[in-house]
């Protein structure tokens, strides 16, 4: 599964039904959207990713749902916004996704579900999903731990706003125990 083309054309329903796990290493440099603000990378810089597909049948329902858990790790190099020197940024992704049949369902259910809801497809683009999630994992401002925010005044404490994405594993755990 290391061939990139394979990642752009996956049948998630079949993968979930077979409970397949996929993993691989993909060169950081090929994630062109992720690399927009990053410094040039070497071929040895890779994204380690792992995908587990599975099905769950909600209590009281007959139809099994397709799920996918994605974890990915990488180190990107960006420019420190204080000293303008390169700074390594650790990117870590661990999220679960549930697949539904249509865009309308996905939009409606994404509001109320703890997990992310995606439209299932026979030609699902895992590469795009990995890239989207890595982009979301980028820091708002890249900065060395020891570098101070030159724009913050002495009385201004830096407000670190955590991305307010709900914990998807709570929902998954609930499903598992009911199962
Ligand atoms: Zn710095």
Tab-separated table of N, CA and C in Angstrom, residues 26-122:
chain	number	residue	atom	x	y	z
A	26	UNK	N	4.972	7.666	3.861
A	26	UNK	CA	4.885	8.443	2.635
A	26	UNK	C	5.753	9.683	2.797
A	27	UNK	N	6.526	9.968	1.788
A	27	UNK	CA	7.415	11.136	1.861
A	27	UNK	C	6.635	12.410	2.152
A	28	UNK	N	7.128	13.171	3.087
A	28	UNK	CA	6.472	14.410	3.486
A	28	UNK	C	6.318	15.367	2.296
A	29	UNK	N	7.322	15.363	1.435
A	29	UNK	CA	7.355	16.319	0.334
A	29	UNK	C	6.221	16.189	-0.674
A	30	UNK	N	5.574	15.013	-0.721
A	30	UNK	CA	4.515	14.835	-1.716
A	30	UNK	C	3.186	15.418	-1.234
A	31	UNK	N	3.101	15.775	0.048
A	31	UNK	CA	1.887	16.427	0.552
A	31	UNK	C	1.999	17.929	0.252
A	32	UNK	N	1.680	18.286	-0.964
A	32	UNK	CA	2.007	19.637	-1.433
A	32	UNK	C	1.217	20.730	-0.715
A	33	UNK	N	-0.030	20.415	-0.328
A	33	UNK	CA	-0.816	21.436	0.388
A	33	UNK	C	-0.248	21.670	1.778
A	34	UNK	N	0.209	20.578	2.401
A	34	UNK	CA	0.803	20.681	3.736
A	34	UNK	C	2.109	21.457	3.685
A	35	UNK	N	2.819	21.322	2.560
A	35	UNK	CA	4.160	21.880	2.436
A	35	UNK	C	4.177	23.360	2.073
A	36	UNK	N	2.998	23.952	1.845
A	36	UNK	CA	2.948	25.330	1.373
A	36	UNK	C	3.756	26.274	2.266
A	37	UNK	N	3.543	26.160	3.606
A	37	UNK	CA	4.232	27.066	4.532
A	37	UNK	C	5.470	26.446	5.156
A	38	UNK	N	5.801	25.241	4.699
A	38	UNK	CA	6.927	24.551	5.319
A	38	UNK	C	8.208	24.830	4.550
A	39	UNK	N	9.334	24.563	5.197
A	39	UNK	CA	10.611	24.686	4.530
A	39	UNK	C	10.860	23.397	3.747
A	40	UNK	N	11.741	23.441	2.763
A	40	UNK	CA	12.004	22.247	1.961
A	40	UNK	C	12.371	21.058	2.840
A	41	UNK	N	11.907	19.884	2.432
A	41	UNK	CA	12.170	18.690	3.235
A	41	UNK	C	13.076	17.745	2.465
A	42	UNK	N	13.739	16.877	3.207
A	42	UNK	CA	14.561	15.861	2.560
A	42	UNK	C	13.722	14.610	2.341
A	43	UNK	N	14.226	13.740	1.485
A	43	UNK	CA	13.482	12.518	1.155
A	43	UNK	C	13.349	11.603	2.366
A	44	UNK	N	14.205	11.821	3.365
A	44	UNK	CA	14.137	10.954	4.541
A	44	UNK	C	13.019	11.389	5.493
A	45	UNK	N	12.459	12.556	5.271
A	45	UNK	CA	11.350	13.002	6.131
A	45	UNK	C	10.057	12.389	5.629
A	46	UNK	N	9.437	11.592	6.472
A	46	UNK	CA	8.254	10.862	6.038
A	46	UNK	C	7.089	11.052	7.000
A	47	UNK	N	5.916	10.734	6.499
A	47	UNK	CA	4.733	10.634	7.337
A	47	UNK	C	4.513	9.152	7.619
A	48	UNK	N	4.530	8.787	8.898
A	48	UNK	CA	4.171	7.425	9.307
A	48	UNK	C	2.666	7.404	9.519
A	49	UNK	N	1.982	6.555	8.779
A	49	UNK	CA	0.523	6.545	8.962
A	49	UNK	C	0.015	5.133	9.114
A	50	UNK	N	-1.122	5.029	9.751
A	50	UNK	CA	-1.729	3.732	10.009
A	50	UNK	C	-3.244	3.898	9.995
A	51	UNK	N	-3.908	2.988	9.330
A	51	UNK	CA	-5.360	3.055	9.196
A	51	UNK	C	-5.949	1.708	9.603
A	52	UNK	N	-6.959	1.728	10.475
A	52	UNK	CA	-7.714	0.507	10.770
A	52	UNK	C	-9.157	0.726	10.350
A	53	UNK	N	-9.684	-0.222	9.622
A	53	UNK	CA	-11.073	-0.142	9.179
A	53	UNK	C	-11.874	-1.217	9.899
A	54	UNK	N	-13.106	-0.870	10.275
A	54	UNK	CA	-13.928	-1.843	10.992
A	54	UNK	C	-15.394	-1.439	10.878
A	55	UNK	N	-16.250	-2.342	11.327
A	55	UNK	CA	-17.688	-2.058	11.301
A	55	UNK	C	-18.267	-2.166	12.702
A	56	UNK	N	-19.308	-1.381	12.942
A	56	UNK	CA	-20.046	-1.457	14.187
A	56	UNK	C	-21.526	-1.405	13.840
A	57	UNK	N	-22.316	-2.190	14.561
A	57	UNK	CA	-23.764	-2.119	14.358
A	57	UNK	C	-24.382	-1.444	15.576
A	58	UNK	N	-24.975	-0.254	15.387
A	58	UNK	CA	-25.569	0.437	16.532
A	58	UNK	C	-26.712	-0.388	17.128
A	59	UNK	N	-26.899	-0.261	18.444
A	59	UNK	CA	-27.962	-0.991	19.137
A	59	UNK	C	-29.310	-0.669	18.481
A	60	UNK	N	-30.074	-1.692	18.206
A	60	UNK	CA	-31.404	-1.488	17.635
A	60	UNK	C	-31.408	-1.301	16.133
A	61	UNK	N	-30.240	-1.420	15.523
A	61	UNK	CA	-30.195	-1.277	14.067
A	61	UNK	C	-29.614	-2.528	13.435
A	62	UNK	N	-29.999	-2.740	12.208
A	62	UNK	CA	-29.507	-3.934	11.513
A	62	UNK	C	-28.253	-3.636	10.703
A	63	UNK	N	-28.237	-2.436	10.170
A	63	UNK	CA	-27.175	-2.082	9.237
A	63	UNK	C	-25.880	-1.758	9.967
A	64	UNK	N	-24.828	-2.447	9.608
A	64	UNK	CA	-23.523	-2.138	10.190
A	64	UNK	C	-22.986	-0.840	9.585
A	65	UNK	N	-22.281	-0.086	10.410
A	65	UNK	CA	-21.680	1.157	9.917
A	65	UNK	C	-20.192	0.941	9.676
A	66	UNK	N	-19.684	1.640	8.684
A	66	UNK	CA	-18.257	1.558	8.359
A	66	UNK	C	-17.489	2.642	9.112
A	67	UNK	N	-16.402	2.229	9.745
A	67	UNK	CA	-15.577	3.162	10.511
A	67	UNK	C	-14.125	3.070	10.037
A	68	UNK	N	-13.408	4.141	10.292
A	68	UNK	CA	-11.983	4.163	9.960
A	68	UNK	C	-11.268	4.952	11.037
A	69	UNK	N	-10.178	4.380	11.537
A	69	UNK	CA	-9.344	5.117	12.485
A	69	UNK	C	-8.023	5.434	11.805
A	70	UNK	N	-7.659	6.678	11.866
A	70	UNK	CA	-6.415	7.115	11.224
A	70	UNK	C	-5.454	7.650	12.272
A	71	UNK	N	-4.230	7.144	12.267
A	71	UNK	CA	-3.192	7.822	13.031
A	71	UNK	C	-2.031	8.127	12.094
A	72	UNK	N	-1.432	9.262	12.304
A	72	UNK	CA	-0.323	9.688	11.448
A	72	UNK	C	0.630	10.543	12.264
A	73	UNK	N	1.910	10.373	11.996
A	73	UNK	CA	2.924	11.166	12.693
A	73	UNK	C	3.978	11.651	11.705
A	74	UNK	N	4.381	12.876	11.903
A	74	UNK	CA	5.408	13.440	11.032
A	74	UNK	C	6.073	14.616	11.740
A	75	UNK	N	7.248	14.968	11.266
A	75	UNK	CA	7.903	16.185	11.732
A	75	UNK	C	8.088	17.096	10.527
A	76	UNK	N	7.425	18.234	10.551
A	76	UNK	CA	7.575	19.218	9.471
A	76	UNK	C	8.488	20.331	9.967
A	77	UNK	N	9.143	20.978	9.053
A	77	UNK	CA	10.022	22.079	9.440
A	77	UNK	C	9.421	23.393	8.949
A	78	UNK	N	9.178	24.288	9.886
A	78	UNK	CA	8.629	25.592	9.524
A	78	UNK	C	9.571	26.692	9.980
A	79	UNK	N	9.200	27.928	9.697
A	79	UNK	CA	10.012	29.057	10.126
A	79	UNK	C	9.491	29.579	11.460
A	80	UNK	N	10.372	29.655	12.443
A	80	UNK	CA	9.980	30.186	13.749
A	80	UNK	C	9.578	31.650	13.576
A	81	UNK	N	8.408	31.996	14.082
A	81	UNK	CA	7.891	33.345	13.876
A	81	UNK	C	8.528	34.376	14.806
A	82	UNK	N	9.408	33.927	15.691
A	82	UNK	CA	10.132	34.873	16.535
A	82	UNK	C	11.540	35.121	16.017
A	83	UNK	N	12.311	34.054	15.782
A	83	UNK	CA	13.717	34.234	15.402
A	83	UNK	C	13.956	33.977	13.909
A	84	UNK	N	12.912	33.519	13.198
A	84	UNK	CA	12.974	33.262	11.759
A	84	UNK	C	13.954	32.161	11.369
A	85	UNK	N	14.378	31.362	12.343
A	85	UNK	CA	15.186	30.173	12.062
A	85	UNK	C	14.248	28.980	11.894
A	86	UNK	N	14.745	27.905	11.257
A	86	UNK	CA	13.889	26.719	11.121
A	86	UNK	C	13.519	26.126	12.481
A	87	UNK	N	12.302	25.638	12.573
A	87	UNK	CA	11.870	24.967	13.790
A	87	UNK	C	11.113	23.695	13.396
A	88	UNK	N	11.447	22.588	14.063
A	88	UNK	CA	10.751	21.324	13.788
A	88	UNK	C	9.413	21.303	14.517
A	89	UNK	N	8.399	20.940	13.784
A	89	UNK	CA	7.053	20.917	14.334
A	89	UNK	C	6.540	19.482	14.304
A	90	UNK	N	6.198	18.966	15.467
A	90	UNK	CA	5.697	17.593	15.567
A	90	UNK	C	4.219	17.561	15.207
A	91	UNK	N	3.867	16.727	14.247
A	91	UNK	CA	2.466	16.594	13.860
A	91	UNK	C	1.972	15.211	14.258
A	92	UNK	N	0.887	15.173	14.999
A	92	UNK	CA	0.329	13.889	15.434
A	92	UNK	C	-1.175	13.889	15.213
A	93	UNK	N	-1.645	12.867	14.533
A	93	UNK	CA	-3.065	12.737	14.215
A	93	UNK	C	-3.560	11.399	14.754
A	94	UNK	N	-4.686	11.411	15.425
A	94	UNK	CA	-5.336	10.150	15.818
A	94	UNK	C	-6.831	10.416	15.878
A	95	UNK	N	-7.538	10.017	14.837
A	95	UNK	CA	-8.958	10.360	14.761
A	95	UNK	C	-9.760	9.187	14.201
A	96	UNK	N	-11.045	9.175	14.551
A	96	UNK	CA	-11.926	8.161	13.976
A	96	UNK	C	-12.985	8.835	13.110
A	97	UNK	N	-13.363	8.125	12.080
A	97	UNK	CA	-14.346	8.622	11.115
A	97	UNK	C	-15.405	7.552	10.900
A	98	UNK	N	-16.641	8.012	10.732
A	98	UNK	CA	-17.715	7.078	10.399
A	98	UNK	C	-18.249	7.465	9.030
A	99	UNK	N	-18.588	6.460	8.257
A	99	UNK	CA	-19.026	6.731	6.895
A	99	UNK	C	-20.539	6.582	6.764
A	100	UNK	N	-21.122	7.504	6.023
A	100	UNK	CA	-22.558	7.434	5.720
A	100	UNK	C	-22.724	7.466	4.201
A	101	UNK	N	-23.998	7.305	3.781
A	101	UNK	CA	-24.240	7.088	2.355
A	101	UNK	C	-24.201	8.358	1.511
A	102	UNK	N	-24.601	9.489	2.098
A	102	UNK	CA	-24.729	10.674	1.249
A	102	UNK	C	-24.170	11.929	1.922
A	103	UNK	N	-23.935	12.923	1.111
A	103	UNK	CA	-23.431	14.215	1.586
A	103	UNK	C	-24.408	14.849	2.582
A	104	UNK	N	-25.723	14.736	2.287
A	104	UNK	CA	-26.748	15.334	3.160
A	104	UNK	C	-26.686	14.690	4.550
A	105	UNK	N	-26.602	13.356	4.548
A	105	UNK	CA	-26.524	12.643	5.817
A	105	UNK	C	-25.267	13.043	6.585
A	106	UNK	N	-24.181	13.159	5.866
A	106	UNK	CA	-22.915	13.517	6.506
A	106	UNK	C	-23.023	14.893	7.148
A	107	UNK	N	-23.586	15.854	6.434
A	107	UNK	CA	-23.726	17.214	6.951
A	107	UNK	C	-24.607	17.219	8.194
A	108	UNK	N	-25.723	16.486	8.117
A	108	UNK	CA	-26.679	16.465	9.223
A	108	UNK	C	-26.064	15.784	10.452
A	109	UNK	N	-25.407	14.649	10.226
A	109	UNK	CA	-24.918	13.859	11.355
A	109	UNK	C	-23.627	14.395	11.950
A	110	UNK	N	-22.874	15.106	11.154
A	110	UNK	CA	-21.592	15.626	11.641
A	110	UNK	C	-21.827	16.616	12.773
A	111	UNK	N	-22.988	17.306	12.724
A	111	UNK	CA	-23.345	18.285	13.752
A	111	UNK	C	-23.465	17.624	15.118
A	112	UNK	N	-24.135	16.471	15.154
A	112	UNK	CA	-24.461	15.876	16.435
A	112	UNK	C	-23.498	14.772	16.867
A	113	UNK	N	-22.730	14.244	15.930
A	113	UNK	CA	-21.856	13.122	16.277
A	113	UNK	C	-20.532	13.619	16.862
A	114	UNK	N	-19.963	12.827	17.758
A	114	UNK	CA	-18.657	13.163	18.327
A	114	UNK	C	-17.547	12.856	17.334
A	115	UNK	N	-17.749	11.790	16.581
A	115	UNK	CA	-16.747	11.438	15.581
A	115	UNK	C	-16.975	12.272	14.317
A	116	UNK	N	-16.018	12.257	13.428
A	116	UNK	CA	-16.198	12.930	12.151
A	116	UNK	C	-16.977	12.026	11.217
A	117	UNK	N	-17.914	12.605	10.487
A	117	UNK	CA	-18.742	11.819	9.578
A	117	UNK	C	-18.366	12.161	8.142
A	118	UNK	N	-18.044	11.126	7.385
A	118	UNK	CA	-17.639	11.317	5.992
A	118	UNK	C	-18.560	10.514	5.075
A	119	UNK	N	-18.536	10.864	3.820
A	119	UNK	CA	-19.317	10.113	2.848
A	119	UNK	C	-18.490	8.914	2.385
A	120	UNK	N	-19.071	7.733	2.525
A	120	UNK	CA	-18.376	6.528	2.086
A	120	UNK	C	-18.289	6.498	0.573
A	121	UNK	N	-17.241	5.877	0.077
A	121	UNK	CA	-17.080	5.839	-1.373
A	121	UNK	C	-16.272	4.621	-1.771
A	122	UNK	N	-16.423	4.230	-3.001
A	122	UNK	CA	-15.616	3.128	-3.522
A	122	UNK	C	-14.257	3.634	-3.986
